Amino acid sequence: MADTPQETLANLLSEDRTFPPSPEFTQAANVTAAAYDEAAADRLAFWEAQARRLDWSKDWDRVLDWDNPPFAKWFTGGELNVSANCLDRHVANGLGDRVAIHFEGEPGDTRAVTYAELLDEVKRAANALTDLGVEAGDRVVIYMPMIPEAAVAMLACARIGAPHSVVFGGFSAAALSSRIDDAGAKLVICADGGFRKGKAFALKPTVDEALESCPSVEQVLVVTRTGQEVAWNDRDVKWEDAVGGASNEHEAQPFDAEHPLFILYTSGTTGKPKGILHTSGGYLTQASFTHHAVFDLKPETDVYWCTADIGWVTGHSYIVYGPMSNGATQVMYEGTPDTPHTGRFWEIVQKYGVTILYTAPTAIRTFMKWGDDVPAKFDLSSLRVLGSVGEPINPEAWVWYREHIGGGSTPVVDTWWQTETGAIMVSPLPGVTATKPGSAQRPLPGISVDVVDEQGEAVPDGGGGFLVIREPWPSMLRTIWGDDQRFLDTYWAHFDGMYFAGDGAKKDDDGDLWLLGRVDDIMLVSGHNISTTEVESALVSHETVAEAAVVGASDPVTGQGIVAFVILRGQSESSPEHLAELRAHVAKTLGAIAKPRQVIIVAELPKTRSGKIMRRLLRDIAEDREIGDVTTLADNTVMSRIKTGLQGGKED
Ligand code: 6R9
């Protein structure tokens, strides 16, 4: 670990607001406090009971094979079909007419797809894939906008045992081809394009360009979404012909619990992307259980909406596999939150009576910036659980979310997990936990997460350090595709016998967990390790600040100086007095050690498509360097706009 801090993380921020669930919520909750005790008494028996949520064609012999750590096998000897668990069994139980997906296209087109219709389409797609020569074990790359066919493609792959690798519809030809190549994919499923920010964007030309250097791909299956003109090659097949013309009879075959289900590439900050491999039985068990427990899903009455893209792990686990294994009715939205107006999300919540909403802190902070009056125009009273994922949620944003979206009464669950963990690991349980703004709080039942120091010793309450996972969990990554050594080096080499997540964290005085950002981002100021998250949260707690990103820039005196990039709420201009006030506000909230050397007002921040701030690029600006690799940015022109629009104040 090149950037390993030499001392434990300073614990600066304190929070004493708590929000217990209402007695009515607790009474009706899917999971009670007893789950923690059951799991603590016998962790494997607990997971075995959760695996019974699914239909298995053949029972397992062993719950966990950990004979060759860190290569885990869960439910060994067991067999199941993931797609049959998400579809066939619901239809067989008489739920075929239940809406699985309320699709809302960005241009305003809508479709309601029932479980029976979804199953019909997935069976046709499975037959079409088989006709195209795809067999169990073959890899299929999916490059699609947020349309129901993306879920159909994933479930059809799962049905025939062909691992899918979904690549974000926003990625470039180079990013796409390196992922296709690494997976050795045989088929690509894409769309002509999709709709975003009021315009049709093209996907097919990017696939054509990517395939110039991908010899493994034999065919391309193309869904028509926008109807735009596309070049047509010999290898291209129209989805409407192949799937539309295929039989809707298809008997799902069982696969081994450890059969690969999907590969999902995480960009990482450096080096080539890592293909995170997930398998079937353990993954589906934890995705299904956590969706049931953390969101308290009542499939008969709830309308669930996860706003993530399907190309992100959140879309895999909490749009496709978790919700569908639970028979949920959900909303799927194709576009952006400000098209055609900034109230689009709330209009959708009102229209469908959404009861459970799962979104990202970056979106919440953007809504704060747009103003309280936007959501106030809509009826959001159907909402009963709110979730957050992707980054630490600042206490201020958490409270705003509960107040202005949740009517001041809904539980807010801050869910920590990773592509690698496959499913939620740390989160409040909405009917059990008294929630605390900004804290992900406790590992879920059956999950063993801790915070340790340099030596791998657990830190006491009130201390900070590195987030680790002590025991294997069902939806854990099995390896990095094609690179076991990198799997060992990246996650298992830092602390003996523990998985290292790469995140910094602290335990507060109650033992609740606070995520403090990636350890690579932690700043070392005058001998103190300070987390970017705490300084950002302090800035966001100032009434004029909507969003902040903080980096440590080399400083001849202090080692690193804190440089803050700030987006203001409803104003774009600042003054020297205002900048001084922001710096003083941080010093007052966290102590003088955390006072930023410099505050720079910006209109936007560099983010990945899943909304994570790319601090590495801001560090380049703060240190006046050439800006590094921007290929995973959602909008790769943002850096030049930030550079040309700099407005800031510096300590003399
Ligand atoms: C699901 C997902 C994983 C990284 C993770 C951490 C950050 C995610 C968070 C959070 C604080 C939360 N992260 N959820 N940090 N609080 N609730 O985001 O997967 O894209 O692989 O990112 O995201 O740094 O290590 P992925």
mmCIF file of C-alpha atoms in Angstrom, residues 176-324:
data_model
loop_
_atom_site.group_PDB
_atom_site.id
_atom_site.type_symbol
_atom_site.label_atom_id
_atom_site.label_comp_id
_atom_site.label_asym_id
_atom_site.label_seq_id
_atom_site.Cartn_x
_atom_site.Cartn_y
_atom_site.Cartn_z
ATOM 1 C CA LEU A 176 -15.584 -1.503 -24.200
ATOM 2 C CA SER A 177 -13.030 -3.365 -26.303
ATOM 3 C CA SER A 178 -10.652 -3.930 -23.393
ATOM 4 C CA ARG A 179 -13.523 -5.460 -21.389
ATOM 5 C CA ILE A 180 -14.712 -7.608 -24.308
ATOM 6 C CA ASP A 181 -11.166 -8.793 -24.859
ATOM 7 C CA ASP A 182 -10.389 -9.569 -21.241
ATOM 8 C CA ALA A 183 -13.566 -11.648 -20.928
ATOM 9 C CA GLY A 184 -13.050 -13.282 -24.342
ATOM 10 C CA ALA A 185 -16.721 -12.638 -25.122
ATOM 11 C CA LYS A 186 -18.375 -14.480 -27.973
ATOM 12 C CA LEU A 187 -21.424 -12.258 -28.391
ATOM 13 C CA VAL A 188 -22.246 -8.613 -27.766
ATOM 14 C CA ILE A 189 -25.822 -7.526 -27.075
ATOM 15 C CA CYS A 190 -26.370 -3.809 -27.612
ATOM 16 C CA ALA A 191 -29.006 -1.299 -28.700
ATOM 17 C CA ASP A 192 -28.848 1.164 -31.564
ATOM 18 C CA GLY A 193 -28.822 3.856 -28.879
ATOM 19 C CA GLY A 194 -30.805 5.335 -26.022
ATOM 20 C CA PHE A 195 -32.232 8.609 -24.795
ATOM 21 C CA ARG A 196 -30.404 10.895 -22.399
ATOM 22 C CA LYS A 197 -30.770 14.578 -21.605
ATOM 23 C CA GLY A 198 -33.488 15.008 -24.220
ATOM 24 C CA LYS A 199 -31.447 13.538 -27.066
ATOM 25 C CA ALA A 200 -30.875 10.193 -28.717
ATOM 26 C CA PHE A 201 -27.313 8.964 -28.234
ATOM 27 C CA ALA A 202 -25.776 6.185 -30.302
ATOM 28 C CA LEU A 203 -24.314 2.932 -28.964
ATOM 29 C CA LYS A 204 -23.967 0.758 -32.044
ATOM 30 C CA PRO A 205 -21.158 2.812 -33.690
ATOM 31 C CA THR A 206 -19.129 2.448 -30.476
ATOM 32 C CA VAL A 207 -19.582 -1.319 -30.625
ATOM 33 C CA ASP A 208 -18.495 -1.347 -34.279
ATOM 34 C CA GLU A 209 -15.396 0.613 -33.391
ATOM 35 C CA ALA A 210 -14.615 -1.561 -30.362
ATOM 36 C CA LEU A 211 -14.940 -4.754 -32.398
ATOM 37 C CA GLU A 212 -12.163 -3.718 -34.758
ATOM 38 C CA SER A 213 -9.849 -5.157 -32.126
ATOM 39 C CA CYS A 214 -11.956 -7.960 -30.625
ATOM 40 C CA PRO A 215 -11.469 -11.198 -32.545
ATOM 41 C CA SER A 216 -13.421 -13.311 -30.025
ATOM 42 C CA VAL A 217 -16.785 -11.765 -30.928
ATOM 43 C CA GLU A 218 -18.739 -13.736 -33.523
ATOM 44 C CA GLN A 219 -22.040 -11.894 -33.523
ATOM 45 C CA VAL A 220 -23.776 -8.732 -32.342
ATOM 46 C CA LEU A 221 -27.418 -8.743 -31.306
ATOM 47 C CA VAL A 222 -28.924 -5.263 -31.726
ATOM 48 C CA VAL A 223 -32.077 -4.008 -29.966
ATOM 49 C CA THR A 224 -33.922 -1.156 -31.684
ATOM 50 C CA ARG A 225 -34.500 1.615 -29.154
ATOM 51 C CA THR A 226 -34.106 4.939 -30.947
ATOM 52 C CA GLY A 227 -34.582 3.818 -34.542
ATOM 53 C CA GLN A 228 -31.591 5.890 -35.626
ATOM 54 C CA GLU A 229 -29.636 4.937 -38.716
ATOM 55 C CA VAL A 230 -26.848 2.420 -37.969
ATOM 56 C CA ALA A 231 -24.210 0.722 -40.097
ATOM 57 C CA TRP A 232 -25.024 -2.966 -40.574
ATOM 58 C CA ASN A 233 -22.330 -5.666 -40.730
ATOM 59 C CA ASP A 234 -22.508 -9.369 -41.582
ATOM 60 C CA ARG A 235 -22.160 -10.314 -37.951
ATOM 61 C CA ASP A 236 -25.098 -8.132 -36.836
ATOM 62 C CA VAL A 237 -28.473 -9.651 -35.962
ATOM 63 C CA LYS A 238 -31.631 -7.725 -35.121
ATOM 64 C CA TRP A 239 -32.999 -8.518 -31.644
ATOM 65 C CA GLU A 240 -36.562 -8.122 -32.932
ATOM 66 C CA ASP A 241 -35.946 -10.858 -35.553
ATOM 67 C CA ALA A 242 -33.902 -13.272 -33.466
ATOM 68 C CA VAL A 243 -35.804 -12.934 -30.177
ATOM 69 C CA GLY A 244 -39.180 -12.067 -31.698
ATOM 70 C CA GLY A 245 -38.971 -15.103 -33.971
ATOM 71 C CA ALA A 246 -37.796 -17.558 -31.312
ATOM 72 C CA SER A 247 -39.981 -20.032 -29.453
ATOM 73 C CA ASN A 248 -41.317 -19.031 -26.034
ATOM 74 C CA GLU A 249 -40.902 -22.576 -24.752
ATOM 75 C CA HIS A 250 -37.775 -23.017 -22.719
ATOM 76 C CA GLU A 251 -37.119 -25.285 -19.782
ATOM 77 C CA ALA A 252 -34.477 -23.742 -17.495
ATOM 78 C CA GLN A 253 -31.672 -26.190 -16.653
ATOM 79 C CA PRO A 254 -30.140 -26.182 -13.187
ATOM 80 C CA PHE A 255 -26.509 -25.112 -12.749
ATOM 81 C CA ASP A 256 -24.034 -25.714 -9.983
ATOM 82 C CA ALA A 257 -24.209 -23.189 -7.108
ATOM 83 C CA GLU A 258 -20.694 -22.072 -8.064
ATOM 84 C CA HIS A 259 -21.428 -21.693 -11.784
ATOM 85 C CA PRO A 260 -20.247 -18.212 -12.901
ATOM 86 C CA LEU A 261 -23.173 -15.789 -13.161
ATOM 87 C CA PHE A 262 -21.443 -12.609 -14.215
ATOM 88 C CA ILE A 263 -18.249 -10.652 -14.551
ATOM 89 C CA LEU A 264 -18.383 -6.937 -13.798
ATOM 90 C CA TYR A 265 -15.380 -4.721 -14.413
ATOM 91 C CA THR A 266 -14.445 -2.136 -11.810
ATOM 92 C CA SER A 267 -12.378 0.659 -13.184
ATOM 93 C CA GLY A 268 -10.165 1.181 -10.169
ATOM 94 C CA THR A 269 -7.989 4.248 -10.132
ATOM 95 C CA THR A 270 -5.016 2.784 -11.914
ATOM 96 C CA GLY A 271 -4.102 -0.168 -14.054
ATOM 97 C CA LYS A 272 -6.298 -2.323 -16.200
ATOM 98 C CA PRO A 273 -9.901 -2.887 -15.061
ATOM 99 C CA LYS A 274 -10.520 -5.846 -12.778
ATOM 100 C CA GLY A 275 -13.132 -8.389 -13.881
ATOM 101 C CA ILE A 276 -14.947 -9.176 -10.640
ATOM 102 C CA LEU A 277 -16.386 -12.692 -10.841
ATOM 103 C CA HIS A 278 -19.644 -13.628 -9.128
ATOM 104 C CA THR A 279 -21.250 -17.054 -9.065
ATOM 105 C CA SER A 280 -24.837 -18.238 -8.651
ATOM 106 C CA GLY A 281 -26.173 -19.682 -5.388
ATOM 107 C CA GLY A 282 -24.380 -17.605 -2.761
ATOM 108 C CA TYR A 283 -24.743 -14.411 -4.771
ATOM 109 C CA LEU A 284 -28.477 -14.817 -5.264
ATOM 110 C CA THR A 285 -28.977 -15.807 -1.622
ATOM 111 C CA GLN A 286 -27.402 -12.614 -0.304
ATOM 112 C CA ALA A 287 -28.865 -10.315 -2.994
ATOM 113 C CA SER A 288 -32.320 -11.700 -2.237
ATOM 114 C CA PHE A 289 -32.003 -11.635 1.557
ATOM 115 C CA THR A 290 -30.530 -8.137 1.750
ATOM 116 C CA HIS A 291 -33.160 -6.713 -0.585
ATOM 117 C CA HIS A 292 -35.867 -8.235 1.624
ATOM 118 C CA ALA A 293 -34.250 -7.155 4.894
ATOM 119 C CA VAL A 294 -32.753 -3.727 4.173
ATOM 120 C CA PHE A 295 -35.653 -2.346 2.118
ATOM 121 C CA ASP A 296 -38.348 -4.240 4.023
ATOM 122 C CA LEU A 297 -39.894 -5.152 0.682
ATOM 123 C CA LYS A 298 -43.537 -6.277 0.770
ATOM 124 C CA PRO A 299 -43.871 -7.580 -2.796
ATOM 125 C CA GLU A 300 -47.682 -7.443 -2.783
ATOM 126 C CA THR A 301 -47.908 -3.725 -2.075
ATOM 127 C CA ASP A 302 -44.560 -2.003 -2.515
ATOM 128 C CA VAL A 303 -43.422 -0.149 -5.618
ATOM 129 C CA TYR A 304 -39.663 -0.131 -5.531
ATOM 130 C CA TRP A 305 -37.337 2.128 -7.489
ATOM 131 C CA CYS A 306 -33.558 1.937 -7.699
ATOM 132 C CA THR A 307 -32.206 4.782 -9.794
ATOM 133 C CA ALA A 308 -28.833 3.176 -10.551
ATOM 134 C CA ASP A 309 -27.723 2.201 -14.034
ATOM 135 C CA ILE A 310 -27.889 -1.471 -14.837
ATOM 136 C CA GLY A 311 -24.219 -1.312 -15.807
ATOM 137 C CA TRP A 312 -23.270 -0.711 -12.177
ATOM 138 C CA VAL A 313 -23.285 -3.460 -9.556
ATOM 139 C CA THR A 314 -26.216 -1.749 -7.834
ATOM 140 C CA GLY A 315 -28.223 -2.311 -11.009
ATOM 141 C CA HIS A 316 -27.255 -5.991 -11.027
ATOM 142 C CA SER A 317 -28.075 -6.732 -7.397
ATOM 143 C CA TYR A 318 -30.874 -4.247 -6.712
ATOM 144 C CA ILE A 319 -32.653 -3.884 -10.060
ATOM 145 C CA VAL A 320 -32.315 -7.370 -11.486
ATOM 146 C CA TYR A 321 -31.367 -10.190 -9.110
ATOM 147 C CA GLY A 322 -32.470 -9.041 -5.635
ATOM 148 C CA PRO A 323 -35.840 -7.483 -6.498
ATOM 149 C CA MET A 324 -36.790 -10.029 -9.133
#
